[in-house]
Coordinates of N, CA and C in Angstrom, one line a residue:
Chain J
X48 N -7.5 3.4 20.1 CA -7.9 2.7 18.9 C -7.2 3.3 17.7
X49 N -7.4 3.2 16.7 CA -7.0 3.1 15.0 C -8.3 3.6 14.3
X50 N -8.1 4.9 13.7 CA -9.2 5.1 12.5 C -8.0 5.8 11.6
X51 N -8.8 5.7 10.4 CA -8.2 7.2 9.1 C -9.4 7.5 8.6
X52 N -9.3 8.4 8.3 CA -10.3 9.2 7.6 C -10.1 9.8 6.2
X53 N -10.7 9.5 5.1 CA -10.3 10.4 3.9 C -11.2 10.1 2.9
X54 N -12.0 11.4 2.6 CA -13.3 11.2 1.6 C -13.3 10.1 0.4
X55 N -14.7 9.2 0.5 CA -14.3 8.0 -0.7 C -14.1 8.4 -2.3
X56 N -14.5 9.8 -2.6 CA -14.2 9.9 -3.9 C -14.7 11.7 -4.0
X57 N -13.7 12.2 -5.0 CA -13.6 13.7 -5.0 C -13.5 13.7 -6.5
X58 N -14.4 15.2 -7.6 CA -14.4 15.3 -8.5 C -13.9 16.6 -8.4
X59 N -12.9 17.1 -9.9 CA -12.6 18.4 -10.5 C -12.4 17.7 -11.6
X60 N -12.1 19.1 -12.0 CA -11.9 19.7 -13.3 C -10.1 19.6 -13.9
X61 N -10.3 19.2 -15.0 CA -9.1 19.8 -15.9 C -8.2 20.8 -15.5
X62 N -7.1 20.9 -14.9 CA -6.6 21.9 -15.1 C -7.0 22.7 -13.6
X63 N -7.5 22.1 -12.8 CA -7.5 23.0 -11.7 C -6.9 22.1 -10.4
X64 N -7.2 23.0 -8.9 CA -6.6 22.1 -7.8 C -7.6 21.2 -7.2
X65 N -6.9 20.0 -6.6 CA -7.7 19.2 -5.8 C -7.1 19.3 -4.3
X66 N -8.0 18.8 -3.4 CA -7.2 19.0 -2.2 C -7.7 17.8 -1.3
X67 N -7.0 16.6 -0.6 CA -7.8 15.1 -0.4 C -7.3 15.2 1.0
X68 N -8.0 15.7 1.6 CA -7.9 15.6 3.5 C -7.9 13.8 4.2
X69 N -7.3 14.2 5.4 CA -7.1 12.8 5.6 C -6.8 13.2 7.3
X70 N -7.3 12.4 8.2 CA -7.6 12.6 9.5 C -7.2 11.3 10.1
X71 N -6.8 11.1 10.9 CA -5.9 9.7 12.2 C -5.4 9.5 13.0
X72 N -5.8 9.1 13.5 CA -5.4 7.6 14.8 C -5.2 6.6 14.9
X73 N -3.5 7.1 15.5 CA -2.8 5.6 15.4 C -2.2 5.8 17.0
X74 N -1.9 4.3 17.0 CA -1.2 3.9 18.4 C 0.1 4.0 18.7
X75 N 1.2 4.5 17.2 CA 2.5 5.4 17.6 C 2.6 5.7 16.1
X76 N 2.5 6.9 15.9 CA 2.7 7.8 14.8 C 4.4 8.5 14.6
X77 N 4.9 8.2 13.4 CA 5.8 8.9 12.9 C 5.6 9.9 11.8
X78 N 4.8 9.4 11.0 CA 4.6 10.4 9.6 C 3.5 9.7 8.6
X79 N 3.4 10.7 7.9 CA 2.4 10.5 6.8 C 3.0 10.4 5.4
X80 N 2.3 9.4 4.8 CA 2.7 8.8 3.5 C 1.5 9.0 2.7
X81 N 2.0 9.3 1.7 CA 0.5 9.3 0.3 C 1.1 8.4 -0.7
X82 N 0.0 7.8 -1.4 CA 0.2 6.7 -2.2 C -0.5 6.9 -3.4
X83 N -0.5 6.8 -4.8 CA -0.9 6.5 -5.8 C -1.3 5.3 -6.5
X84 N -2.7 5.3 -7.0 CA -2.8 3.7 -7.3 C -3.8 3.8 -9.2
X85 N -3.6 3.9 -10.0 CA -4.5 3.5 -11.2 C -4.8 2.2 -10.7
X86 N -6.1 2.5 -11.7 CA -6.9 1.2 -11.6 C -6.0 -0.2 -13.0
X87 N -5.8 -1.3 -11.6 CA -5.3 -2.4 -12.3 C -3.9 -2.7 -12.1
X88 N -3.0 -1.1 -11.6 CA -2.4 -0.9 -11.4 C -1.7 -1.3 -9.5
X89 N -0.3 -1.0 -9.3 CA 0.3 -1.0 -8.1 C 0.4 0.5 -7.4
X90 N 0.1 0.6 -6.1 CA 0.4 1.8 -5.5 C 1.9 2.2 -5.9
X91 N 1.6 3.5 -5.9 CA 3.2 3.9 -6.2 C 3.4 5.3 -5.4
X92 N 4.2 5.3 -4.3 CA 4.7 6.3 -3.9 C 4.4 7.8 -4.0
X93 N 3.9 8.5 -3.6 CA 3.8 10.4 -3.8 C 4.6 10.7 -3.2
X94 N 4.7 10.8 -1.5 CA 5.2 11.8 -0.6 C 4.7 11.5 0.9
X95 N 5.9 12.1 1.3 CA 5.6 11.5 3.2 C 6.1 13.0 3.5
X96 N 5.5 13.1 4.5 CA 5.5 13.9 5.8 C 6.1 13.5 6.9
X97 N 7.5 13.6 7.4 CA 7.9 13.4 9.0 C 7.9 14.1 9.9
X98 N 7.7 15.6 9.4 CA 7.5 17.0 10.4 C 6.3 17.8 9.6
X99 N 6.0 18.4 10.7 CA 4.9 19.4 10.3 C 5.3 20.2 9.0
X100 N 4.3 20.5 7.9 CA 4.8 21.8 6.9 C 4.3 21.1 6.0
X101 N 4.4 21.8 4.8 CA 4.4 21.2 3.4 C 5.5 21.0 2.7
X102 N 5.4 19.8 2.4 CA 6.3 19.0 1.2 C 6.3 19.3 -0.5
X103 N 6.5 19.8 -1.0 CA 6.4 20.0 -2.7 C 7.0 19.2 -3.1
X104 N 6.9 18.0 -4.3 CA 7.0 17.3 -5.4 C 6.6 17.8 -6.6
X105 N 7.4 18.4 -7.7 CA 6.3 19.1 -8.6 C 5.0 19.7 -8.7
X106 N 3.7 19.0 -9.1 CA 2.6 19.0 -8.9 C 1.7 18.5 -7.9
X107 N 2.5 18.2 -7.1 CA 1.5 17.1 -6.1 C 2.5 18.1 -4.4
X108 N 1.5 18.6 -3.6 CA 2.3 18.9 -2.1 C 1.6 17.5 -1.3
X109 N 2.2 17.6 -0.3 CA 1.7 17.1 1.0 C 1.9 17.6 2.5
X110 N 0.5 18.1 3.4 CA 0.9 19.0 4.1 C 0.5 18.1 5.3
X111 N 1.5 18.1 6.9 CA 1.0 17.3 8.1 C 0.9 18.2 8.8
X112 N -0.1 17.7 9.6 CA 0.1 18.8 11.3 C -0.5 18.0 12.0
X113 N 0.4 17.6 13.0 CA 0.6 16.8 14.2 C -0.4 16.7 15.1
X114 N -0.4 18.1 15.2 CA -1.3 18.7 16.5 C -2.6 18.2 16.5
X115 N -3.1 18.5 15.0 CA -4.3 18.5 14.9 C -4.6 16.8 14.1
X116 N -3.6 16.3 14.2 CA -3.8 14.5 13.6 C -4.2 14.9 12.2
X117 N -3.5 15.7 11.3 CA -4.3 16.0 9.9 C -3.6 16.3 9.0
X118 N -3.7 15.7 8.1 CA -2.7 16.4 6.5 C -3.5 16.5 5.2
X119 N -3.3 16.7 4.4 CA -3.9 16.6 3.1 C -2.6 16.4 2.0
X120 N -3.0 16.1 0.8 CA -2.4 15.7 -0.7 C -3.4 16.8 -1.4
X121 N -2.0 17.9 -2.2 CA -2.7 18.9 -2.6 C -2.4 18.9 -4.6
X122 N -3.4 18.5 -4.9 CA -3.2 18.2 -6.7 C -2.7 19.3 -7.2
X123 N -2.3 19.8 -8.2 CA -2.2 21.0 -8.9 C -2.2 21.0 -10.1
X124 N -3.0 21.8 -11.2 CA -2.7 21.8 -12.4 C -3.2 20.6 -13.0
X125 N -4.4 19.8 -13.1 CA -4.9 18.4 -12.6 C -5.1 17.9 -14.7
X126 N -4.2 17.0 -14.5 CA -4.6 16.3 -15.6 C -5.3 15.2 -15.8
X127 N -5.9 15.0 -17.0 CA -6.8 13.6 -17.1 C -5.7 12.1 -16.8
X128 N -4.5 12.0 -16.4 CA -3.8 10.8 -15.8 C -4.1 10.7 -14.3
X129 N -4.3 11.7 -13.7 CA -4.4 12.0 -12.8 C -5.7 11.1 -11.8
X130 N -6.3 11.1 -12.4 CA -7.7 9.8 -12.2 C -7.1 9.0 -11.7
X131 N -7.3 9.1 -10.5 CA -6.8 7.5 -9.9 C -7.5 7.8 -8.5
X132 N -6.8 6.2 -7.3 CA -7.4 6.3 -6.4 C -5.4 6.9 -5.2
X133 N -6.2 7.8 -4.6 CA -5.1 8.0 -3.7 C -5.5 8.0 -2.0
X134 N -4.4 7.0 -1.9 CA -4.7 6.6 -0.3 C -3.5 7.4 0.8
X135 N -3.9 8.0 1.4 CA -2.9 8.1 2.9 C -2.4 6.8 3.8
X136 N -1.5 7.1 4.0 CA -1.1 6.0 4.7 C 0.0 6.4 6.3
X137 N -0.6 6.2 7.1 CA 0.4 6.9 8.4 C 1.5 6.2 9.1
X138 N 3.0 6.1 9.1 CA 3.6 5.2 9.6 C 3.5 5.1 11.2
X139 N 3.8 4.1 11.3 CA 3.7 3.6 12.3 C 5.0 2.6 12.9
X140 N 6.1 2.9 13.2 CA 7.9 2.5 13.3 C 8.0 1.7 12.4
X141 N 7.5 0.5 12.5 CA 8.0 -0.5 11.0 C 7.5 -1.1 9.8
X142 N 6.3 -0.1 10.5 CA 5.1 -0.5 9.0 C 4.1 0.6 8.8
X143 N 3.6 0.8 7.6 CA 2.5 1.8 7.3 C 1.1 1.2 7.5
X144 N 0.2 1.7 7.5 CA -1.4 1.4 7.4 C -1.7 2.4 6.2
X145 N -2.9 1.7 5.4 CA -3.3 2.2 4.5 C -5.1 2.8 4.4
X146 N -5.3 4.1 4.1 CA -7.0 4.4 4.5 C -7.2 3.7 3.5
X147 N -8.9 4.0 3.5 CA -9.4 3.1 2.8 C -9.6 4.3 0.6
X148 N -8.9 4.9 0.8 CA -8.4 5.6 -0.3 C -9.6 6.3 -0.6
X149 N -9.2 7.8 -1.7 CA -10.1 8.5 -2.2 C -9.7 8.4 -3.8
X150 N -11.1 8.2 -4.3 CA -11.1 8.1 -5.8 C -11.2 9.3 -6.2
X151 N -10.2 9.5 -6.7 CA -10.3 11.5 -7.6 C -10.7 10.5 -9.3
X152 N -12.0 11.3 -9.1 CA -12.4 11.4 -10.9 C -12.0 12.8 -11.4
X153 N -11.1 13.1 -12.7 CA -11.6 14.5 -13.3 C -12.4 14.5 -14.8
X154 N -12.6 15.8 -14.7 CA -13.7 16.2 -15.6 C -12.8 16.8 -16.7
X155 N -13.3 16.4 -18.1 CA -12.2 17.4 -18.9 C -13.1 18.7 -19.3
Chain U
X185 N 15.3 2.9 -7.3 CA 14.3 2.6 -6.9 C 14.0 0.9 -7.6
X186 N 13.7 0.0 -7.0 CA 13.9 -1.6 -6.7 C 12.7 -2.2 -8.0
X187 N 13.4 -3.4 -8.5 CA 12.2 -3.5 -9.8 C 11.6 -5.3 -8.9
X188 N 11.2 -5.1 -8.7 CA 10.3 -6.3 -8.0 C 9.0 -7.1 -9.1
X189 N 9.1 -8.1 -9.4 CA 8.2 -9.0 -10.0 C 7.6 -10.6 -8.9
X190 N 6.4 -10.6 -9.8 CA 5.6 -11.8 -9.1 C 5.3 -12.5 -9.6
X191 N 5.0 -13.8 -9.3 CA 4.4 -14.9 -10.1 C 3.8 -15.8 -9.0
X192 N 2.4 -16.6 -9.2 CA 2.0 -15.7 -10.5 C 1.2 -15.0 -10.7
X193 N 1.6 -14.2 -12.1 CA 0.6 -12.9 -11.9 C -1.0 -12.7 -11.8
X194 N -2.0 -13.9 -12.1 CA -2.7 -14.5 -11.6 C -3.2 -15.7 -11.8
X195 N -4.2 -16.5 -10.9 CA -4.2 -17.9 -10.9 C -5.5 -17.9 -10.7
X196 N -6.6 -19.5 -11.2 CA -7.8 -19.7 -10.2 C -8.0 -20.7 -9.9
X197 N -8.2 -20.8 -8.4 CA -7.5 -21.7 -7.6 C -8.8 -22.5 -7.0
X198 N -9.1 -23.8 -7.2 CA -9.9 -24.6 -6.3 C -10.2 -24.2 -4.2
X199 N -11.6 -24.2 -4.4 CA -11.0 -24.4 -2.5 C -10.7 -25.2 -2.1
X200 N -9.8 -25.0 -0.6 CA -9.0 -26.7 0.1 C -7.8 -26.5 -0.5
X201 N -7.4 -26.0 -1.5 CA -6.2 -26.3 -1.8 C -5.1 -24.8 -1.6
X202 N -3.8 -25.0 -1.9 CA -2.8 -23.7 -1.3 C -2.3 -23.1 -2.7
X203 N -1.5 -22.1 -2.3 CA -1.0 -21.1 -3.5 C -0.3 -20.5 -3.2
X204 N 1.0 -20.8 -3.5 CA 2.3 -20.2 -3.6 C 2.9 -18.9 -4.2
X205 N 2.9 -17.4 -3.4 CA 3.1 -16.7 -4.5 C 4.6 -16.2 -4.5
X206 N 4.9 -15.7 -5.7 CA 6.6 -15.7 -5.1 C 6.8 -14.1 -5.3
X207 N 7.7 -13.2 -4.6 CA 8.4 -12.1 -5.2 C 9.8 -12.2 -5.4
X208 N 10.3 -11.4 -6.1 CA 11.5 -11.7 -6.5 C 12.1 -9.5 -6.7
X209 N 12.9 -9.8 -6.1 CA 13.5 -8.1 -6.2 C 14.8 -8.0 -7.0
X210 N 15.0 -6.9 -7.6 CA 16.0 -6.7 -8.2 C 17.5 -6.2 -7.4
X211 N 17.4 -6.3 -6.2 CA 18.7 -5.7 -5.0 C 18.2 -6.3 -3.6
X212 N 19.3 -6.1 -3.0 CA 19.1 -6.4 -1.6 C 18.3 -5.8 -0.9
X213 N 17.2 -6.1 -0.1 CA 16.4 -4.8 1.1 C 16.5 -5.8 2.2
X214 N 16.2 -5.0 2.8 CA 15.6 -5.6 4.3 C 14.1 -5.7 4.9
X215 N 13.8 -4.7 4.6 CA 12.2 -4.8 4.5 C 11.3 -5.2 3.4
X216 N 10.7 -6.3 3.4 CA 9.7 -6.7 2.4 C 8.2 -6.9 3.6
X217 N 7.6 -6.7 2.6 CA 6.0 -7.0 3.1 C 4.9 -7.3 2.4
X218 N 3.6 -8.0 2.7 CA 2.8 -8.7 1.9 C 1.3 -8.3 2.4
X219 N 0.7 -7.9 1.0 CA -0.6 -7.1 1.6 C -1.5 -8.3 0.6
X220 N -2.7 -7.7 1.0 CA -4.2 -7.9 -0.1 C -5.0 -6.9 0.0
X221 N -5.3 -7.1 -1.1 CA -6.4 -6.0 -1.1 C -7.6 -6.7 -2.3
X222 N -8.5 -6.0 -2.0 CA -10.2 -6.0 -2.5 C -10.0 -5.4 -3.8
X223 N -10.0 -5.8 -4.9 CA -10.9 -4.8 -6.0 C -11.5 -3.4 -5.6
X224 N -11.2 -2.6 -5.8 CA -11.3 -1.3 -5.3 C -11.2 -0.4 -3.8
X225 N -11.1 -1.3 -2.9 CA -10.6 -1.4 -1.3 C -9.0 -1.1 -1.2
X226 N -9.1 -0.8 0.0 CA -8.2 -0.4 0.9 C -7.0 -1.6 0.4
X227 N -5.7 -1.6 0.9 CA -4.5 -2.5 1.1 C -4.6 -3.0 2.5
X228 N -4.4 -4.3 3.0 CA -4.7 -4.7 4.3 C -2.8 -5.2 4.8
X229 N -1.7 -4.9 5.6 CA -0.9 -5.3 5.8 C -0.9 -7.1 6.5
X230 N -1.0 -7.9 5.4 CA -1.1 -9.7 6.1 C 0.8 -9.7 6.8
X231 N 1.4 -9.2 6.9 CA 2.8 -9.7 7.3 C 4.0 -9.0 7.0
X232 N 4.7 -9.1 7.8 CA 6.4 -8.3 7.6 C 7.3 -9.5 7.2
X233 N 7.9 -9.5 6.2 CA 8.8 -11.1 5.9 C 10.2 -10.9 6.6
X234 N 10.4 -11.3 7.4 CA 11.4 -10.7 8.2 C 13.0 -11.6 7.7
X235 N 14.0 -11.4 7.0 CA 14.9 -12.8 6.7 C 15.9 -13.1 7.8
X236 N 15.6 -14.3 8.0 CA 16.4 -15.2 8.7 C 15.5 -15.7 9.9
X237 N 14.3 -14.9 10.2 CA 13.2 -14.9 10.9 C 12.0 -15.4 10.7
X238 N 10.9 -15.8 12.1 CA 9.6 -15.7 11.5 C 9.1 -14.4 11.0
X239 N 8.7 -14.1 10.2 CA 7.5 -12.8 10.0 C 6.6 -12.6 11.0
X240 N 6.2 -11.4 10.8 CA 5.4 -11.1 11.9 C 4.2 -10.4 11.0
X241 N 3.0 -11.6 11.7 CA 2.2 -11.0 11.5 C 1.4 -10.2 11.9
X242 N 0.0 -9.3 11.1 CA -0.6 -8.3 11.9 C -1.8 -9.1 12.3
X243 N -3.1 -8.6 13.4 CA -4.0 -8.8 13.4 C -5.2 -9.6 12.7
X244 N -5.7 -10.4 12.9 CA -6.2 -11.5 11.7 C -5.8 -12.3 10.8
X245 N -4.6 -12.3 10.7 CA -3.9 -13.1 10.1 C -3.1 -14.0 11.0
X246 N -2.8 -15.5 10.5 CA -1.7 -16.6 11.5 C -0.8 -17.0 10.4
X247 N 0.0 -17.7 11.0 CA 1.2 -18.1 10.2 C 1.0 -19.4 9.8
X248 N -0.5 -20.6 10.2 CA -0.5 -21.5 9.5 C -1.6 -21.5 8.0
X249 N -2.4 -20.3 8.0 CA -3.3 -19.6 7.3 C -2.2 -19.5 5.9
X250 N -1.5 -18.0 6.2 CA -0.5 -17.5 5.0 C 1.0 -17.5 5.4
X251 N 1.6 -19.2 6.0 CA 3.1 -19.2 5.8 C 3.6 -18.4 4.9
X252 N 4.9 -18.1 5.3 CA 5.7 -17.0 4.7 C 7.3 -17.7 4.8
X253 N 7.6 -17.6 3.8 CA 9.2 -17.7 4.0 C 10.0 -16.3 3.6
X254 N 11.4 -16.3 4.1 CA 12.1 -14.8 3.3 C 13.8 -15.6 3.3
X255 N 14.2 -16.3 2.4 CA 15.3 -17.4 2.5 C 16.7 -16.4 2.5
X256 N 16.7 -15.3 2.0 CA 17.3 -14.1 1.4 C 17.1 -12.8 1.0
X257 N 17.7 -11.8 0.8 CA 17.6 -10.3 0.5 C 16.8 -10.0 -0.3
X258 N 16.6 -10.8 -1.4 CA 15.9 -10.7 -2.7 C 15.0 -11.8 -2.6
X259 N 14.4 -12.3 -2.0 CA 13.3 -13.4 -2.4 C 12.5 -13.7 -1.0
X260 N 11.2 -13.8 -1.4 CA 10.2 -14.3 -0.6 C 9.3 -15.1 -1.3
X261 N 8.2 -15.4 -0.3 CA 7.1 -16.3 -1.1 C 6.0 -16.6 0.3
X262 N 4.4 -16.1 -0.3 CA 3.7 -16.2 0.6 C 2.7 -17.2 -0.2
X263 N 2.1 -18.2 0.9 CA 1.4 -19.4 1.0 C 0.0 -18.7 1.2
X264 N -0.6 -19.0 0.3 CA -2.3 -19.1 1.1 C -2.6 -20.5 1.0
X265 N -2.9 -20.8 2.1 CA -3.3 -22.3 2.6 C -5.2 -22.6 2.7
X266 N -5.4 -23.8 2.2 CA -6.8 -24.3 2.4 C -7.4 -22.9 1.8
X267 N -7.6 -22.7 0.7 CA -8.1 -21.8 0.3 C -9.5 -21.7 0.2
X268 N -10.7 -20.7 0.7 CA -12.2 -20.8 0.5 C -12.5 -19.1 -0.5
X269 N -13.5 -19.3 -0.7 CA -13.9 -18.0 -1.7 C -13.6 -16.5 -1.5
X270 N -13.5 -16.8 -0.1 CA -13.1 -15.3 0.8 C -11.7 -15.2 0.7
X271 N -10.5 -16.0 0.3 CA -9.5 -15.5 -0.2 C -9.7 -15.1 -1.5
X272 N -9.7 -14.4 -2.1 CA -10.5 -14.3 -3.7 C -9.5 -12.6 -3.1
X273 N -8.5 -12.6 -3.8 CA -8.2 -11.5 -3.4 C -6.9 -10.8 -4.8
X274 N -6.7 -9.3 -4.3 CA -5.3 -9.1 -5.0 C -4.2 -9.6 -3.9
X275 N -2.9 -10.2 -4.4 CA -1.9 -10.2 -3.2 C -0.7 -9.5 -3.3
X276 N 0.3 -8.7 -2.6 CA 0.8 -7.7 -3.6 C 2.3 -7.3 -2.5
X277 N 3.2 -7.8 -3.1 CA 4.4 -7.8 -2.5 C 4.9 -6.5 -2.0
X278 N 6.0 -6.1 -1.6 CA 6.1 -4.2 -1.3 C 7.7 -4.6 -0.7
X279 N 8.6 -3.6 -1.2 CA 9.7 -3.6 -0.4 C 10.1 -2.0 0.8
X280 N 10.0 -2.0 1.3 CA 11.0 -0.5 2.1 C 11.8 0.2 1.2
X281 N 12.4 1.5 1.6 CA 14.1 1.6 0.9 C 15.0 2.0 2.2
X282 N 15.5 2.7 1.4 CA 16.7 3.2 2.8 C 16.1 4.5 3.2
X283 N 15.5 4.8 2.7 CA 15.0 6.0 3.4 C 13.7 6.1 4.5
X284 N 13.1 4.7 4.5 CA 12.7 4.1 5.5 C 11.1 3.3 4.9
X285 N 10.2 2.5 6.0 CA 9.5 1.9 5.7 C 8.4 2.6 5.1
X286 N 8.2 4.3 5.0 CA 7.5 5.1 5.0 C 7.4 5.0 3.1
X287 N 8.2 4.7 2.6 CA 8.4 4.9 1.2 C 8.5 3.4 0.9
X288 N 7.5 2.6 -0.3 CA 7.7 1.4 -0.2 C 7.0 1.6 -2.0
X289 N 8.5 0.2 -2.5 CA 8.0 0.0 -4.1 C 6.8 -1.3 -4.3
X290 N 5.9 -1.4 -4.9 CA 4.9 -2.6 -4.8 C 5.2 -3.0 -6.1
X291 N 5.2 -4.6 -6.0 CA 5.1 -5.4 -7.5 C 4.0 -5.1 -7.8
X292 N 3.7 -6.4 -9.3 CA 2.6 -6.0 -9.8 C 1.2 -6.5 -9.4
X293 N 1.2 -7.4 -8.7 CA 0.4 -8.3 -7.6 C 0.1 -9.8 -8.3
X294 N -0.6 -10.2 -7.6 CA -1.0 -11.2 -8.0 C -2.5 -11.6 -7.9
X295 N -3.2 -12.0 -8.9 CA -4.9 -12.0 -8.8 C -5.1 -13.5 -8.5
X296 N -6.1 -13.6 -7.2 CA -6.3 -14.9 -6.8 C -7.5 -14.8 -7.0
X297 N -8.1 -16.2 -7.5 CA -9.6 -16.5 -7.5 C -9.9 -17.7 -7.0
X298 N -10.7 -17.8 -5.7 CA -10.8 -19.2 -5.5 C -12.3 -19.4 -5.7
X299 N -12.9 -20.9 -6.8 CA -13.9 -21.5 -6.7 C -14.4 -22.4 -6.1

């Protein structure tokens, strides 16, 4: 079967780290994809995972491990833009699937 | 990174009747795809627009439901057909790049409402 897993909504603070775990199964796995979405807005790209480790993009990492079917999207330094909903998404050869996303609220 | 537009951007649409939506890209890809999603929900993959091909679609979805054409590198256009309330949806174009299907740009969608 097919599940994802990733908490429906996560709150911090201004200025500090978030960390948005994400758990799956899929029926052929290549890598993991994080997505960004404001409200009203289009997903827009963060970061993919094709091998195990962590990925850095400025402020935002993305870490996979295979083994254990698990990665996370790690915030840093968290600004009030930052409020949005972020989904994982796992590829799968010619297409991605998308969880059902985590709402990061922050707090100023 | 590919500038993609839709139209149209939203519509409200009778039931029984269809709705044409178009994407349009700024460069060649090969990969294009067509999702919906819920007002605050997940993205559902309805189809791969494949050119020169039928599309393929995913689970729950048929091809007489949301025909699809892909006539060219830059253009598609997805049909919702016989529309009832339950298509009431966002519909939201996506291309690939070259760095593979894992990285994908999304237009701006398109808001459907059917009464």
């Amino acid at each position: 079967g097919q599940s994802l897993e990733q908490p429906s909504e996560v709150t911090a603070v201004e200025g500090a780290i978030v960390q948005i775990n994400c758990t799956y199964q899929t029926s052929g796995f290549y890598g993991l994809s994080w997505y960004q979405q404001h409200d009203g807005g289009a997903p827009t790209f963060l970061s993919y995972n094709g091998l195990d480790g962590l990925e850095e993009t400025g402020r935002f990492s993305s870490f996979l491990s295979r083994s254990d079917s698990y990665g996370y999207l790690l915030l840093q330094e968290l600004q009030m833009k930052d409020s949005a909903s972020y989904f994982c998404a796992p590829r799968e050869d010619d297409k991605i699937i998308f969880g059902k996303g985590t709402r990061l609220h922050i707090l100023p | 990174s590919a500038v993609i537009s839709q139209k149209p951007s939203r519509d409200i649409c009778q039931r029984g009747t269809s709705l044409t939506i178009q994407c349009q890209v700024d460069s060649q890809v090969t990969m294009m795809f067509w999702y919906r999603q819920q007002p605050g929900q997940s993205l559902t993959l309805i189809a791969t627009a494949n050119q020169g091909s039928e599309a393929t679609y995913e689970s729950g979805f048929v091809i007489d439901k949301f025909p699809i054409s892909r006539p060219n590198l830059t253009f598609s256009t997805l049909t919702v057909s016989n529309m009832s309330p339950e298509d009431s949806s966002i519909y939201l174009c996506s291309v690939g790049t070259k760095r593979g299907v894992h990285e994908q740009y999304f237009g701006p969608g398109t808001r459907l409402t059917v009464t």
